[in-house]
Tab-separated table of C-alpha atoms in Angstrom:
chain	number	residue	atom	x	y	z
A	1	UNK	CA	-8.129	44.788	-8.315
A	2	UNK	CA	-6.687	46.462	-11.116
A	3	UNK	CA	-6.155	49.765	-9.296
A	4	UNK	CA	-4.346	48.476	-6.675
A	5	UNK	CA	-2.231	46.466	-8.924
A	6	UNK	CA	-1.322	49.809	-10.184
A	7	UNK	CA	-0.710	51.193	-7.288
A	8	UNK	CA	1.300	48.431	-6.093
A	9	UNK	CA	3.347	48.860	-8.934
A	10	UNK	CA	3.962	52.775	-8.811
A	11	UNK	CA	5.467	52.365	-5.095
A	12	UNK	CA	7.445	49.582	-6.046
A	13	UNK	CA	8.907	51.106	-8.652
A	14	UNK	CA	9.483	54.376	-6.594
A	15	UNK	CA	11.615	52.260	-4.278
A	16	UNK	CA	13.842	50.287	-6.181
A	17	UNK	CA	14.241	53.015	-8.763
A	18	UNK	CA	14.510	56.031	-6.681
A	19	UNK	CA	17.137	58.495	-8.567
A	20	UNK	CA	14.181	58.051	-11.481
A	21	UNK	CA	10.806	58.241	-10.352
A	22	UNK	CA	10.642	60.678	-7.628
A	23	UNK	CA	8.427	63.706	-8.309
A	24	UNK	CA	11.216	66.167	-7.260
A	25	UNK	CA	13.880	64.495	-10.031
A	26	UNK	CA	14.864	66.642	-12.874
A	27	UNK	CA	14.351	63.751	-15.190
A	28	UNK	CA	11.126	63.108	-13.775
A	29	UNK	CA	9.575	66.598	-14.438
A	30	UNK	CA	11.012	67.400	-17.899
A	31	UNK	CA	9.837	64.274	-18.808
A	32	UNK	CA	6.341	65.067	-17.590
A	33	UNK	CA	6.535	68.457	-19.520
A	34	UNK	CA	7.622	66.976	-22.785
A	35	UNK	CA	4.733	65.092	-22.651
A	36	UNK	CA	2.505	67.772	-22.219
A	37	UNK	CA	-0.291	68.596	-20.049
A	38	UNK	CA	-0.670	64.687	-19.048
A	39	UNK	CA	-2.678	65.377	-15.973
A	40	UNK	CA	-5.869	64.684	-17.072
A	41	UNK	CA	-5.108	61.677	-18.894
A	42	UNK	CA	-5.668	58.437	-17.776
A	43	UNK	CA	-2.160	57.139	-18.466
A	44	UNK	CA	-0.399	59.491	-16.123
A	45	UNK	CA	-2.716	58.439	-13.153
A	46	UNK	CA	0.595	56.430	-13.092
A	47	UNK	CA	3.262	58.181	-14.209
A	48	UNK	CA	5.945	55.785	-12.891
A	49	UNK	CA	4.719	53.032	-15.124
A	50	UNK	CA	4.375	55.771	-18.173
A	51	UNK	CA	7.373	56.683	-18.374
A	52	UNK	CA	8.781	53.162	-17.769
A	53	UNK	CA	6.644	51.737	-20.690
A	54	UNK	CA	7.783	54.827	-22.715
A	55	UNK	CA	11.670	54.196	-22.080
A	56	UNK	CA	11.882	50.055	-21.488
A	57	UNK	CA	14.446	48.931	-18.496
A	58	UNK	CA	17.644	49.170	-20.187
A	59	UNK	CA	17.248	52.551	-20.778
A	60	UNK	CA	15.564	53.657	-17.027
A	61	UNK	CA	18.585	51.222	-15.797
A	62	UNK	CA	20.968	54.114	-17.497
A	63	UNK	CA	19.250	57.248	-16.494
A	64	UNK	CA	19.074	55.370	-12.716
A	65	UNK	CA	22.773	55.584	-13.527
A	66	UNK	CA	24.032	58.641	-13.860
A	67	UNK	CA	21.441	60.297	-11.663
A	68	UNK	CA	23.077	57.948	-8.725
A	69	UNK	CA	25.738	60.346	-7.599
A	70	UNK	CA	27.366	57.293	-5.944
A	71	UNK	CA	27.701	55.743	-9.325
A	72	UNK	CA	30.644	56.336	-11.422
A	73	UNK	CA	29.641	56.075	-15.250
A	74	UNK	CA	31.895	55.263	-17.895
A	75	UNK	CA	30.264	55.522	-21.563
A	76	UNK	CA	32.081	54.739	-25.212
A	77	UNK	CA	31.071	55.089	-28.497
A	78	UNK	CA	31.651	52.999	-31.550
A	79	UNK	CA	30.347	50.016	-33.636
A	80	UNK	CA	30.995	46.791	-33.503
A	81	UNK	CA	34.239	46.083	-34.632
A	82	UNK	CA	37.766	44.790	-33.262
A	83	UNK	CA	39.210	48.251	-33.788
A	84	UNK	CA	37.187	49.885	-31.081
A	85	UNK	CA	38.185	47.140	-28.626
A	86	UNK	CA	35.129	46.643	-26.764
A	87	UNK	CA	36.270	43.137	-25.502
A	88	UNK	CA	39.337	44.465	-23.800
A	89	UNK	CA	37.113	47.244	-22.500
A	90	UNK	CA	34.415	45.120	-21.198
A	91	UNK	CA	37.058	43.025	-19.348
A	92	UNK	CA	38.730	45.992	-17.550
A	93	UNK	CA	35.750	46.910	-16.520
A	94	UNK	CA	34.796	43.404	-15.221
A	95	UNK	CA	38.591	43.151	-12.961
A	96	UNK	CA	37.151	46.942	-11.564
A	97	UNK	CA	33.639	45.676	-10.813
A	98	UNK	CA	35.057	42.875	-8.569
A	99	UNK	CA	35.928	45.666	-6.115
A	100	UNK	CA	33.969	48.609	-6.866
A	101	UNK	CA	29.929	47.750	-7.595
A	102	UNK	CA	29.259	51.449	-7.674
A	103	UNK	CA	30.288	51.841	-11.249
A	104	UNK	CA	28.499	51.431	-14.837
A	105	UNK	CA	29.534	51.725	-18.298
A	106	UNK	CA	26.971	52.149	-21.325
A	107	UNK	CA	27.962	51.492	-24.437
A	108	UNK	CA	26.866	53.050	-27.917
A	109	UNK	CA	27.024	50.636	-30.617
A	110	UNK	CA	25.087	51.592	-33.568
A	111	UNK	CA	26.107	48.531	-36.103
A	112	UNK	CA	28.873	46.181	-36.575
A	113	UNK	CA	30.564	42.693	-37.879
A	114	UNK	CA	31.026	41.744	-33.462
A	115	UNK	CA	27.640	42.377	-32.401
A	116	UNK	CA	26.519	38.926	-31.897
A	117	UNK	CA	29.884	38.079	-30.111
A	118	UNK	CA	29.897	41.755	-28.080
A	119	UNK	CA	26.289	40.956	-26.794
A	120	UNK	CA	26.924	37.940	-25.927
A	121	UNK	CA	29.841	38.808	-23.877
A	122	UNK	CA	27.846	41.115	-22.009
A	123	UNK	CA	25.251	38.746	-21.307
A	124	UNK	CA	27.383	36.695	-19.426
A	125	UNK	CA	29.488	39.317	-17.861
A	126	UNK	CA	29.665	39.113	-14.125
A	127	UNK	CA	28.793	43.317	-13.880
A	128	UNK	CA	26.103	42.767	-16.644
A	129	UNK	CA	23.650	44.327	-14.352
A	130	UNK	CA	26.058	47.551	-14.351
A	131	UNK	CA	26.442	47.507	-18.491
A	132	UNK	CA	23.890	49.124	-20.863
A	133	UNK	CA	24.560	48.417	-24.289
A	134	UNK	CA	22.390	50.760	-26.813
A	135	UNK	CA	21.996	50.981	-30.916
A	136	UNK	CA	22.189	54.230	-32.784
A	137	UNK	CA	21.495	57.406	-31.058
A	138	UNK	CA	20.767	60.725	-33.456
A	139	UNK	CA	22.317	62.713	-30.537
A	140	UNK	CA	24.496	60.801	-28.115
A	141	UNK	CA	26.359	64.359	-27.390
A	142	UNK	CA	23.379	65.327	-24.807
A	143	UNK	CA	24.185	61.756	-23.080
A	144	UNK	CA	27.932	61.783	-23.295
A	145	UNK	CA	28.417	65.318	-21.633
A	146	UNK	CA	26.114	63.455	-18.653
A	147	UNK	CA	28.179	61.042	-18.040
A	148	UNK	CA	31.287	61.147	-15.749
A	149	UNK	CA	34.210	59.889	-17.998
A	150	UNK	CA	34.249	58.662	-21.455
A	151	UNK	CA	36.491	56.253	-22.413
A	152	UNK	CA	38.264	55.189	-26.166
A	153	UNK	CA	39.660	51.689	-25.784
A	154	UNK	CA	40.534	50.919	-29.875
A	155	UNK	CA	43.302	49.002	-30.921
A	156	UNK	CA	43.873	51.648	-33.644
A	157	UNK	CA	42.322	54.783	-34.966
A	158	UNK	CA	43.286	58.209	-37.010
A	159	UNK	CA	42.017	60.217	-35.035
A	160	UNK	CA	39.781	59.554	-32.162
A	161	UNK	CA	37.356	62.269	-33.054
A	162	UNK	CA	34.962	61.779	-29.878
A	163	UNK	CA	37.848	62.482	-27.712
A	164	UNK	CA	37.996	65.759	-28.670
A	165	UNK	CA	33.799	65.871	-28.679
A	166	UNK	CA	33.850	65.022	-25.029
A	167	UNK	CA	36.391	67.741	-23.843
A	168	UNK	CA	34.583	70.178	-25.806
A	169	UNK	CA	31.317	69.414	-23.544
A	170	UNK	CA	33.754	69.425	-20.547
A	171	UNK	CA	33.036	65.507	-20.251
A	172	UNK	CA	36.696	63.480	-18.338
A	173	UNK	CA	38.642	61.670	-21.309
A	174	UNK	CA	40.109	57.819	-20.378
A	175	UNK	CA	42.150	57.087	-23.826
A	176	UNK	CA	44.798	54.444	-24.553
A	177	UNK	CA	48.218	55.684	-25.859
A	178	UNK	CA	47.358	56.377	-29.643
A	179	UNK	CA	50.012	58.410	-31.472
A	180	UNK	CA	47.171	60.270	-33.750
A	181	UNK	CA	44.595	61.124	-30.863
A	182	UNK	CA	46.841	62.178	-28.039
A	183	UNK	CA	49.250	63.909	-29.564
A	184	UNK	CA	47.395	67.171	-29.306
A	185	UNK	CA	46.897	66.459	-25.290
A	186	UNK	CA	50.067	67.354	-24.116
A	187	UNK	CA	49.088	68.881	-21.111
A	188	UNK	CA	47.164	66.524	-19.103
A	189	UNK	CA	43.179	67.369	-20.297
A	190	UNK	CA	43.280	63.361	-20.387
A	191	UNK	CA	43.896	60.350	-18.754
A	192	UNK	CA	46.280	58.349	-21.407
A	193	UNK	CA	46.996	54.678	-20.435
A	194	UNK	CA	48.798	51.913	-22.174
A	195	UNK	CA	46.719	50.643	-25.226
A	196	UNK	CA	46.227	47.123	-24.050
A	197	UNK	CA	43.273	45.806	-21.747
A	198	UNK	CA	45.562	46.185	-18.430
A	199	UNK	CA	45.904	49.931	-18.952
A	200	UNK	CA	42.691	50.403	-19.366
A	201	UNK	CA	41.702	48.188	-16.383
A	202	UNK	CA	44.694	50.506	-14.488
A	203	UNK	CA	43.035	53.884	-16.177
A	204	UNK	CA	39.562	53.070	-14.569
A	205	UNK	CA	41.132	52.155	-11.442
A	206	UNK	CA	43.268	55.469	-11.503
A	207	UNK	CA	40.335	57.483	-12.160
A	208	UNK	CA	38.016	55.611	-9.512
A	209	UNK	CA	40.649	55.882	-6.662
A	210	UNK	CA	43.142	59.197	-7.772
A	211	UNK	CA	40.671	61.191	-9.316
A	212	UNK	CA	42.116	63.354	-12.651
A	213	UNK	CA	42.163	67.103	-12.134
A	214	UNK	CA	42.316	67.378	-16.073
A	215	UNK	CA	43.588	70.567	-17.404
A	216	UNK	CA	40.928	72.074	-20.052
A	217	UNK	CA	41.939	71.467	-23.497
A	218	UNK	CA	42.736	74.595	-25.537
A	219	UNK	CA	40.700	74.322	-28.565
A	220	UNK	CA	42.044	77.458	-30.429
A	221	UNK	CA	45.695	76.904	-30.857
A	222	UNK	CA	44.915	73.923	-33.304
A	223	UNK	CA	41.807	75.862	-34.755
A	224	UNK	CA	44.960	78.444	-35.172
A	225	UNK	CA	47.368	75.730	-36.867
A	226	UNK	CA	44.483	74.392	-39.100
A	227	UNK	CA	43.900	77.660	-40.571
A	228	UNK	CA	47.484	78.645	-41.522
A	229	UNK	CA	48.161	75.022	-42.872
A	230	UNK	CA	44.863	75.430	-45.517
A	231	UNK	CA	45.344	78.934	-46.175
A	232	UNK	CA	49.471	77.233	-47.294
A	233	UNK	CA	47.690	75.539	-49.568
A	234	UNK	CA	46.890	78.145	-51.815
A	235	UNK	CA	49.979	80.273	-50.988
A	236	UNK	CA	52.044	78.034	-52.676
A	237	UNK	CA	54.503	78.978	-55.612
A	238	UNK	CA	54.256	76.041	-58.357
């Protein structure tokens, strides 16, 4: 009885989680040779439910995700904190999910003051099915250069450092209009919208629907500037 069960189980989730457990996916066969010669164990008898009780649903939900090619997936990065302007983002992505189901955003939150409030806006979010919200992540850059566009919605920064990150792994750039992070991108290697929740909302859209043919950002010339400006430092007459 409890065989079948099992096996009941490994088709089932083979159909409603195809991009995942399919023994031609990517994911499917690293993940088998991480794990090692698994063969003879009993555990991988049933590898769909292995590697679902090693990753939990929120997680299989994401990698589902971004190995839908149908789905478009948004990702940010930040803690929980007005400043990063998670509420604004979560509602543009809300007005684009009414139209467009074929979309997802994951979210990176590692701590914060707003997690209680950002969790439970999420929760009741009509595209909650479509929103993974994770904690801390050692390495999020493996993830993030996955992903189709990442996106900085805060109210205020310095400068938004994981902009930067994601052009460097050739990862599309959504950013509101912040004096500090864009005004290095002055040649279109980003989509900059209005800092407010309807440019967002309007940046998604724009990126859904118009597609960005970004320009790559040129990393050196400000590598360039950095150096002469330190090495002024010490060339200075007192």
């Amino acid at each position: 009885y409890i065989t079948k069960s099992l096996d009941v189980l490994e088709k089932r989730f083979e159909e409603t989680i195809p991009n995942i457990f399919s023994p031609t996916n990517r994911f499917y066969i690293d993940f088998k040779n991480v794990q090692g010669n698994l063969e003879s164990e009993k555990t991988f008898f049933y590898p769909n439910k292995y590697i679902f009780d090693s990753l939990r649903i929120s997680k299989i939900r994401m990698l589902e995700f971004i190995n839908n090619e149908d789905i478009t997936v948004f990702m940010t990065i930040g803690r929980y904190d007005y400043q990063k302007g998670h509420d604004r983002l979560i509602g543009a992505f809300e007005k684009n999910y009414e139209n467009n189901n074929n979309i997802a955003l994951i979210m990176i939150c590692p701590h914060g003051s707003l997690k209680k409030e950002t969790l439970a806006r999420v929760r009741n979010s009509q595209a909650k099915n479509n929103i993974i919200v994770l904690g801390r992540m050692s390495n999020p850059y493996s993830l993030l250069k996955n992903i189709d566009a990442f996106i900085l919605s805060s109210h205020y920064e310095g400068l938004g450092l994981v902009v930067y990150e994601a052009l460097a792994l050739d990862t599309d750039v959504i950013t509101v209009n912040l004096t500090e992070t864009v005004e290095l991108l002055q040649n279109d290697e980003a989509l900059i919208v209005d800092n407010s929740e309807e440019g967002i909302e309007q940046g998604i859209h724009d990126y859904l629907y118009s597609g960005h043919n970004r320009n790559v950002f040129d990393f050196e010339t400000p590598k360039k500037q950095s150096k002469i400006e330190f090495e002024s430092i010490f060339n200075t007459k007192n």
